[in-house]
CSV table of C-alpha atoms in Angstrom, one decimal:
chain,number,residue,atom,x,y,z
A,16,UNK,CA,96.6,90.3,105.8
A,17,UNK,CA,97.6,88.6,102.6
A,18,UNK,CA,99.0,90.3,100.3
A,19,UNK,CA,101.7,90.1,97.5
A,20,UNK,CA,102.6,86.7,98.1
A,21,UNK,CA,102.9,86.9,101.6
A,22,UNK,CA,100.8,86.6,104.8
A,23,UNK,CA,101.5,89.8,107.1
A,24,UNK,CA,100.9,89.6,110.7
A,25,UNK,CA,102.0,88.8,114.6
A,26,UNK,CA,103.4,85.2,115.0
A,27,UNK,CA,103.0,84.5,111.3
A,28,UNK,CA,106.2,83.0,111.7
A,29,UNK,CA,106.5,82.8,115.2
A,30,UNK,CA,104.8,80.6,115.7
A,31,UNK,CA,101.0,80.4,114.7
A,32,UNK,CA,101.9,78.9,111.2
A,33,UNK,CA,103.0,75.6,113.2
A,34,UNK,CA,100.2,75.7,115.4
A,35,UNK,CA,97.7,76.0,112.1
A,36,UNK,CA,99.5,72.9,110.7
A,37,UNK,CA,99.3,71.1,113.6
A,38,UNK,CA,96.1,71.4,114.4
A,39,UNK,CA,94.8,71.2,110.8
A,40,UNK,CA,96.5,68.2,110.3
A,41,UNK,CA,94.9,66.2,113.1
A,42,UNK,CA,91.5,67.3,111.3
A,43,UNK,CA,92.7,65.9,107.9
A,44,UNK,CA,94.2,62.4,109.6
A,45,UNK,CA,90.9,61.9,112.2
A,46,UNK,CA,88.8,62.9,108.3
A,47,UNK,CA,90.9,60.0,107.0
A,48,UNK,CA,90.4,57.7,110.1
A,49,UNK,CA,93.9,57.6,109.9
A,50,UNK,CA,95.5,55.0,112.9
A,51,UNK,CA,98.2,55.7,114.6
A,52,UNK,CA,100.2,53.1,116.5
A,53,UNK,CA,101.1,55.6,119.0
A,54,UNK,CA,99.8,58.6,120.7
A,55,UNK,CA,99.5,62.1,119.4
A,56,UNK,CA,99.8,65.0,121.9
A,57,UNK,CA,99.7,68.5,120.7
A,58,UNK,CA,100.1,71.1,123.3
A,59,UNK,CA,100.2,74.5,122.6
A,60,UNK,CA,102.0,76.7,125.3
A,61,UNK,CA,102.9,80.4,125.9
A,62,UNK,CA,105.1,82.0,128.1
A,63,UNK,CA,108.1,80.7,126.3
A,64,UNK,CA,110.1,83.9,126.6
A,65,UNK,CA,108.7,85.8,129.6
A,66,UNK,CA,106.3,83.7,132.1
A,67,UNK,CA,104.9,80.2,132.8
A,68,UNK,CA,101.0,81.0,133.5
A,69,UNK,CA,100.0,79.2,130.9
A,70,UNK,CA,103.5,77.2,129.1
A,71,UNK,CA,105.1,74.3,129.5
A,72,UNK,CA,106.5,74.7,132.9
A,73,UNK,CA,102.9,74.6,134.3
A,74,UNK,CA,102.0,71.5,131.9
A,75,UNK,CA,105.3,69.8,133.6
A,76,UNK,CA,104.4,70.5,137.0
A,77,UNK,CA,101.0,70.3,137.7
A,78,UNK,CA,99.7,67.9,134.6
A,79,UNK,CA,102.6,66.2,133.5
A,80,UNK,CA,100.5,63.1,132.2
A,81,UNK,CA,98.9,64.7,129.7
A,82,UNK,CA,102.0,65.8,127.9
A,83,UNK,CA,104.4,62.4,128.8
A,84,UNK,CA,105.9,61.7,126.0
A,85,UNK,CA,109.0,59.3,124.7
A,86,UNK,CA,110.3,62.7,122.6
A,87,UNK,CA,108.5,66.0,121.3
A,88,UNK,CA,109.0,67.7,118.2
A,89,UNK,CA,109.0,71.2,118.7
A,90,UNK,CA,107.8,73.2,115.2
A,91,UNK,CA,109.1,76.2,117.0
A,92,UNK,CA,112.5,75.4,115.8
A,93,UNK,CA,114.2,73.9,112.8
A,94,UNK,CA,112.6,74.0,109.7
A,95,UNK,CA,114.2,75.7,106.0
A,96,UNK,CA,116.2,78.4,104.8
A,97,UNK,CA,116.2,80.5,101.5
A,98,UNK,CA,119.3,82.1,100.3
A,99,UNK,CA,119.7,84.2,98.0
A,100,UNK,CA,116.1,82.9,96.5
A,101,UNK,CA,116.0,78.9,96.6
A,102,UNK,CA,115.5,76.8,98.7
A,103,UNK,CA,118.9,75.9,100.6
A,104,UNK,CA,118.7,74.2,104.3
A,105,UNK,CA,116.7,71.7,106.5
A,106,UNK,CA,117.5,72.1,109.8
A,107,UNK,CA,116.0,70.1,113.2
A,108,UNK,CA,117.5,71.5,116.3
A,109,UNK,CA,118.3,68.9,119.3
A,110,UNK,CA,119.2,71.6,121.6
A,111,UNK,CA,120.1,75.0,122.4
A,112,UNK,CA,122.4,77.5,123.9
A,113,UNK,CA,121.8,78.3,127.8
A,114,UNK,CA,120.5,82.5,128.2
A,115,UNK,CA,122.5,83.7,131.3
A,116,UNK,CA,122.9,87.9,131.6
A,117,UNK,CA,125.9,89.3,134.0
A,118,UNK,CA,126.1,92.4,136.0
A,119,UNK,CA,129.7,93.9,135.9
A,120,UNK,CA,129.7,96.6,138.7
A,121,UNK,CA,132.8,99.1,140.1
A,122,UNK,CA,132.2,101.2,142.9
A,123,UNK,CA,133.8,104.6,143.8
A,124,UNK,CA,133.6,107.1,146.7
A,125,UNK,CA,133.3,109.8,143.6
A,126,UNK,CA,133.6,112.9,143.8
A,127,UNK,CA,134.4,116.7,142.6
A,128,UNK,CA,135.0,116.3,138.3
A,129,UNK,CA,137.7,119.1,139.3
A,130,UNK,CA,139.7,116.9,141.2
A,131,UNK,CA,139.9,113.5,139.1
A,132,UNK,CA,142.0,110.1,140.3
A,133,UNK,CA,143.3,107.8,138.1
A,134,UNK,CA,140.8,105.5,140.0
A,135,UNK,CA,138.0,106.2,138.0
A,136,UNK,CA,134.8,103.6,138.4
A,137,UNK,CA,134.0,104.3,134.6
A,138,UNK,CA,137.6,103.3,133.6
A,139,UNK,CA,138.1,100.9,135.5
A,140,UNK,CA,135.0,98.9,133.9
A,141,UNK,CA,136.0,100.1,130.7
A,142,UNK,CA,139.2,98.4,130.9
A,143,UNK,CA,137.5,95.2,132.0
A,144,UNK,CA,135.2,95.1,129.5
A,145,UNK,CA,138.4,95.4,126.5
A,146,UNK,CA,139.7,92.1,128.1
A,147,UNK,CA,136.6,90.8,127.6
A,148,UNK,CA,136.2,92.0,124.2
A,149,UNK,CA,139.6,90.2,123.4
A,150,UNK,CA,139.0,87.0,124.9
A,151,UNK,CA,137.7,84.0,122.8
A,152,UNK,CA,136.0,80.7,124.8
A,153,UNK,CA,137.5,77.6,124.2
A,154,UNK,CA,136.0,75.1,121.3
A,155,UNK,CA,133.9,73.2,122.0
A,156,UNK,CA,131.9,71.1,119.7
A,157,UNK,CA,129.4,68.0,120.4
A,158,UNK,CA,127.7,65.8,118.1
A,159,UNK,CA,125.0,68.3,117.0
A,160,UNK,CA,127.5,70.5,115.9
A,161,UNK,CA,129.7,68.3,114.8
A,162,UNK,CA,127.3,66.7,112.1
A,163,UNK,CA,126.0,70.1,111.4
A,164,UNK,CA,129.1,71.0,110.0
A,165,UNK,CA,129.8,67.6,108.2
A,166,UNK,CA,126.6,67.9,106.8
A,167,UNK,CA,126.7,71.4,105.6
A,168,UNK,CA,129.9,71.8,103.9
A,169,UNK,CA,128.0,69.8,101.1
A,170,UNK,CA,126.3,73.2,100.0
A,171,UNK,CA,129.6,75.2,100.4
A,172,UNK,CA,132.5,75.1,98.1
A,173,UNK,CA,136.2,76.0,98.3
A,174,UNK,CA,138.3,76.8,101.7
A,175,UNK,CA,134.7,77.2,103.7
A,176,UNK,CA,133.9,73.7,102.5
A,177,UNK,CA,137.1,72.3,103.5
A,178,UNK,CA,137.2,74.3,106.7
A,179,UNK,CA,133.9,72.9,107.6
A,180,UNK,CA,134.8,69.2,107.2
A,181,UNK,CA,138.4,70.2,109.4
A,182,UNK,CA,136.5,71.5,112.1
A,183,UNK,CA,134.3,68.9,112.6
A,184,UNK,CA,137.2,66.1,112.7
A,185,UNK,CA,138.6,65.1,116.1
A,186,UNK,CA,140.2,66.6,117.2
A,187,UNK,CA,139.2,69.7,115.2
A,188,UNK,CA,141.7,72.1,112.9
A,189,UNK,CA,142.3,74.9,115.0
A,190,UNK,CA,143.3,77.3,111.7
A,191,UNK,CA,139.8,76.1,109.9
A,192,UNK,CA,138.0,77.2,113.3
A,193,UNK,CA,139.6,79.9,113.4
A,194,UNK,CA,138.3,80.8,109.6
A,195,UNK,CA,134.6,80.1,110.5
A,196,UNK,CA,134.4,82.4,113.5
A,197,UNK,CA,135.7,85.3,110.8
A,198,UNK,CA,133.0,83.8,108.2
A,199,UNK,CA,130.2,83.8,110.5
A,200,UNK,CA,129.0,85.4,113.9
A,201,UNK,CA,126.8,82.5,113.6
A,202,UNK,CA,129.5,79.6,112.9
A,203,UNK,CA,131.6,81.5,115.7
A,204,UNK,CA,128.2,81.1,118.2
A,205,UNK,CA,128.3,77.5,117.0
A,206,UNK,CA,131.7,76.7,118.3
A,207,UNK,CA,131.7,77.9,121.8
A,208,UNK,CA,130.3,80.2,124.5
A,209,UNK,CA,129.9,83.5,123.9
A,210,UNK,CA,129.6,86.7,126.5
A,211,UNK,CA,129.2,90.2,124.9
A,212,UNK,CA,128.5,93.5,126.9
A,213,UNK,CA,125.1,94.9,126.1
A,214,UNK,CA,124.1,97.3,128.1
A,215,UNK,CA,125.9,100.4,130.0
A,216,UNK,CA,125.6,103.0,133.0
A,217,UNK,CA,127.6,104.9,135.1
A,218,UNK,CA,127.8,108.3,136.8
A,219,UNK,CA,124.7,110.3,138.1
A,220,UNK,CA,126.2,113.9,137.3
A,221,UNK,CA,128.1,115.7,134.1
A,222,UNK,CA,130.3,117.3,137.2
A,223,UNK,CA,130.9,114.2,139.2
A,224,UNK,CA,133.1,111.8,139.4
A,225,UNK,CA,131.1,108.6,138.9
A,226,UNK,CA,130.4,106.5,142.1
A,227,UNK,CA,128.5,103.8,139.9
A,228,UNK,CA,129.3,102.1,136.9
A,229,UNK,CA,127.8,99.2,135.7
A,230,UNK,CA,127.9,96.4,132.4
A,231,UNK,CA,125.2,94.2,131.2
A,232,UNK,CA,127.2,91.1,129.8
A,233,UNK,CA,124.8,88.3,128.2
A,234,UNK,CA,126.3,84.9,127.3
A,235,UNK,CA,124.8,82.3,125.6
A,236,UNK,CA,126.5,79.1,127.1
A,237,UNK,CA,127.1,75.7,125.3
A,238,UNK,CA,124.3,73.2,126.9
A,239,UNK,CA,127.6,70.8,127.5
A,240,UNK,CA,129.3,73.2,130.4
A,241,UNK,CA,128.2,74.6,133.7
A,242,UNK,CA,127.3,78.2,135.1
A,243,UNK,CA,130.0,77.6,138.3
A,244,UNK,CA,132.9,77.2,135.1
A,245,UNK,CA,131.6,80.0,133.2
A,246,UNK,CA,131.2,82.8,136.0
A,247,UNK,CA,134.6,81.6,137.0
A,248,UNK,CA,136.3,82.0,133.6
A,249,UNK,CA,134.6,85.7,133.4
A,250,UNK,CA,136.6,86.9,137.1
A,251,UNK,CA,139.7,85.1,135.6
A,252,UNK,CA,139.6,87.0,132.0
A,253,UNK,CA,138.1,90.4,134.1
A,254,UNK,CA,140.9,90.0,136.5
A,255,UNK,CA,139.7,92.7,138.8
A,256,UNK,CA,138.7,92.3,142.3
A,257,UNK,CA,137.3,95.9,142.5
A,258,UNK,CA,134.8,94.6,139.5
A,259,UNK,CA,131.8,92.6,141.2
A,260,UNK,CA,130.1,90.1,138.6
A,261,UNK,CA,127.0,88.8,140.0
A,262,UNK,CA,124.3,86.4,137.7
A,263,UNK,CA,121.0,88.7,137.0
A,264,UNK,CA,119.6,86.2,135.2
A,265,UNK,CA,119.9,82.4,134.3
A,266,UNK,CA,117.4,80.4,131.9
A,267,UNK,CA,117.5,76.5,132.7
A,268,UNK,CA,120.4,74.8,132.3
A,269,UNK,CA,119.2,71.9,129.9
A,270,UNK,CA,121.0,68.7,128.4
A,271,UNK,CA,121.3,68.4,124.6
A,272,UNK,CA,118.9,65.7,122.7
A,273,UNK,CA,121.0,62.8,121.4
A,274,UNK,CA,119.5,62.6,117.5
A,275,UNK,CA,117.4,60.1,116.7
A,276,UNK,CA,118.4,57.8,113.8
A,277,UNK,CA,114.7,57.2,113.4
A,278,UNK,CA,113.4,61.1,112.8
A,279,UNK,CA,116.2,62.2,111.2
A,280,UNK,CA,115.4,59.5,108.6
A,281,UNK,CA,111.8,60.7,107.8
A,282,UNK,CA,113.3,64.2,107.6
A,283,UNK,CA,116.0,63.0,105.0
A,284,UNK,CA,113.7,61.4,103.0
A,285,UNK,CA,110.6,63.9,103.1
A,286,UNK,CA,112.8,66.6,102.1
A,287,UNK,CA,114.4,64.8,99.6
A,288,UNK,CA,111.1,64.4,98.0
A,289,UNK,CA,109.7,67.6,98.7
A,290,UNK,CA,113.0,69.9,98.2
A,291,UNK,CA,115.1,68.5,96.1
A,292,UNK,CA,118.6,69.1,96.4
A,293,UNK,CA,118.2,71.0,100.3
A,294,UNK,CA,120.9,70.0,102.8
A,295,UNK,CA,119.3,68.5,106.2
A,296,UNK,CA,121.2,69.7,109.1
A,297,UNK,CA,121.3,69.0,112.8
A,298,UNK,CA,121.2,72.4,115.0
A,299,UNK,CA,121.8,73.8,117.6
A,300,UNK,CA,119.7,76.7,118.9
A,301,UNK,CA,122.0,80.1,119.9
A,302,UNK,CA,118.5,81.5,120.9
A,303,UNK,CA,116.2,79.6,123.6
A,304,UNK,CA,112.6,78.0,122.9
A,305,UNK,CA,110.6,75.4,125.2
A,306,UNK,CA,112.6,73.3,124.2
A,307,UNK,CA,114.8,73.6,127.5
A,308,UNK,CA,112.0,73.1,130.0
A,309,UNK,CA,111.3,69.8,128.3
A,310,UNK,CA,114.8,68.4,128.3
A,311,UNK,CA,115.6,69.3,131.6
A,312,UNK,CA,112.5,67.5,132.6
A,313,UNK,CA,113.6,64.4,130.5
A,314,UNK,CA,112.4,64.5,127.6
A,315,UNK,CA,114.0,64.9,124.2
A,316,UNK,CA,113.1,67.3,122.2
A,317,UNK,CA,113.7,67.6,118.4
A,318,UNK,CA,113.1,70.7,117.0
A,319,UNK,CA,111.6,70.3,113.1
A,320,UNK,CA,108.9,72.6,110.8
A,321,UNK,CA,108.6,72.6,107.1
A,322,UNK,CA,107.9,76.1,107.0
A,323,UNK,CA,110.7,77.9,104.8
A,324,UNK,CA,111.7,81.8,105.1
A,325,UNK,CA,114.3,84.0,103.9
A,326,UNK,CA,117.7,83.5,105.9
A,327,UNK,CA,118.7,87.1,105.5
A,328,UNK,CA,114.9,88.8,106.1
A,329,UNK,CA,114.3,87.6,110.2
A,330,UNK,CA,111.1,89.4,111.1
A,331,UNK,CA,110.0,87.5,114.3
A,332,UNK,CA,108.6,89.6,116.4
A,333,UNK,CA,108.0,92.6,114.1
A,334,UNK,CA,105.2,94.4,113.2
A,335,UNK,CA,106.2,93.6,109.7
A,336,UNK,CA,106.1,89.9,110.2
A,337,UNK,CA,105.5,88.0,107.4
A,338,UNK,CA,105.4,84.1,106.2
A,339,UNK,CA,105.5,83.4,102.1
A,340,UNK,CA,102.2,82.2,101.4
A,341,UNK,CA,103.2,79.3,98.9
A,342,UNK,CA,106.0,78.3,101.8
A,343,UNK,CA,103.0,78.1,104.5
A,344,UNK,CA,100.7,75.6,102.5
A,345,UNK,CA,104.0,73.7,101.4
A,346,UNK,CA,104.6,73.5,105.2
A,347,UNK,CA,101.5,72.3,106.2
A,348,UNK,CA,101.6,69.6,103.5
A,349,UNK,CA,105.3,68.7,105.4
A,350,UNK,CA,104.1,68.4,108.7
A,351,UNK,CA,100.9,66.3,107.5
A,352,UNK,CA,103.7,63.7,106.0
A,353,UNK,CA,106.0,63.9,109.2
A,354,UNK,CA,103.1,63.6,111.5
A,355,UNK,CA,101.9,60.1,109.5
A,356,UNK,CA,105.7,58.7,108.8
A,357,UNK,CA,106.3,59.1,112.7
A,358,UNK,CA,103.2,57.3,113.7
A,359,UNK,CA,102.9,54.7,110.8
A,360,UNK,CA,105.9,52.6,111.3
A,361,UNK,CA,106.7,53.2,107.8
């Protein structure tokens, strides 16, 4: 539905705006008998966040030739950011955190709630789950984040600015990281890997003592360090042998994509002519996209979309979703010039 200025629906954001662009735009080039001097491959995969019938994983292992590529842009990630009205940030993401969830478990014999122990399997988590709470992961920044930071404290002013430019040095200001983490959750998920508790249960009676209780902990892992370091780091800060931590889930573990001098050039000089005065930022994903799959198989992946929405208004997924509609045809005019500067040698 459009209405308002806006276009209402499922995936108007996420993500059939992109696939729209993408495949209008190989209309308008083949209309033009555009040339390229290399191949264009559009696929367009689902099961990105729950399945692999039909995605990327299948593409990779049953028909890998169709989609072999020397790098992918992914429109699924990247792309601009309004503040507080205008137009403010370019971002292309070269990789992205690493999904892993944690079961934190205590068992009890239990028992009559008349008759309590201080060994208590609800406490006992409880108390593992404050050192947790308390514990910061070590900094840890790489050249995605790095530049992000050096590139973005252009658009900032005062101590944020300056704490931007000291955290990206090496080796990094300790005091200006630890500003950012209290600026941002989102600086803070930048910085280094981050477990939280999400989910809890315990107990099967309101007059027993609990036999069960048990944590969901979800951590988003840097793509630089390794589950073996990170489930070892949990028992240390834990420091209970009575709480079993076991890995529910894992999403694949997936290099970062070194940036490309090349793309990151276009994307300079597109948005310079397009949104004047917007900041063009590396990134790096603290959600997951297809992105992994692809760089674990090999191949880089560079995540970039013209599409521009309001920082502060995230509707993916909502019923509510909505994409502006001046920001859509905008878009599609971006991709059509990224698509023809990539494959021009101009």
């Amino acid at each position: 539905i459009e209405r308002e200025g806006f276009f209402y629906g499922r995936g108007t954001t996420d993500m059939k705006n992109n696939d729209a662009a993408l495949v209008a735009n190989l209309i308008r080039l083949r209309e033009e008998h555009f040339v390229p001097n290399r191949d264009i491959i559009v696929a367009l995969t689902d099961g990105e966040e729950g399945g692999d019938t039909n995605g990327v994983q299948w593409l990779l292992a049953n028909r890998r030739d169709l989609i072999d590529a020397e790098y992918c842009i992914n429109t699924d990630t990247g792309g601009g950011a309004i503040k507080d009205g205008k137009d403010a940030v370019m971002s292309m993401q070269t990789s992205e955190k690493i999904y892993l969830d944690y079961s934190l478990e205590v068992r009890n014999r239990g028992g009559h709630s008349s008759l309590p122990t201080k060994n208590n399997a609800i406490y006992r988590l409880a108390e593992a789950l404050v050192r947790l709470s308390a514990f910061d992961f070590p900094v840890n920044l790489n050249e995605t984040t790095r530049t992000f930071f050096e590139r973005a404290a252009a658009r900032e002013t005062g101590q944020t600015r300056a704490d931007m430019l000291a955290a990206a040095r090496v080796p990094h200001d300790p005091e200006a990281v630890n500003q950012l983490a209290k600026v941002s959750p989102y600086y803070n998920s930048l910085m280094r890997t981050t477990c939280v508790a999400t989910m809890l249960s315990a107990g099967h009676a309101s007059n027993a003592l609990p036999q069960t209780a048990r944590a969901n902990v979800n951590c988003r892992m840097l793509p630089d360090e390794s589950p073996d370091k990170l489930l070892a780091t949990l028992k240390t800060v834990v420091a209970d042998d009575q709480v079993a931590i076991t890995c529910t889930e894992a999403a694949t573990v997936s290099p970062r994509s070194v940036i490309r001098q090349d793309v990151l050039d276009i994307l300079d000089r597109l948005t310079a002519s397009m949104w004047p005065g917007v900041v063009v930022t590396p990134e790096m994903s603290t959600g997951a996209s297809d992105g992994r799959i692809l760089r674990a198989a090999g191949v880089p992946v560079y995540g970039v979309s013209g599409m521009f929405g309001d920082a502060d208004d995230v509707r993916a997924h909502g019923k509510d979703e909505r994409m502006g509609v001046k920001e859509f045809h905008k878009g599609v005019e971006f991709l059509y010039r990224f698509m023809k500067a990539l494959t021009s040698g101009s």
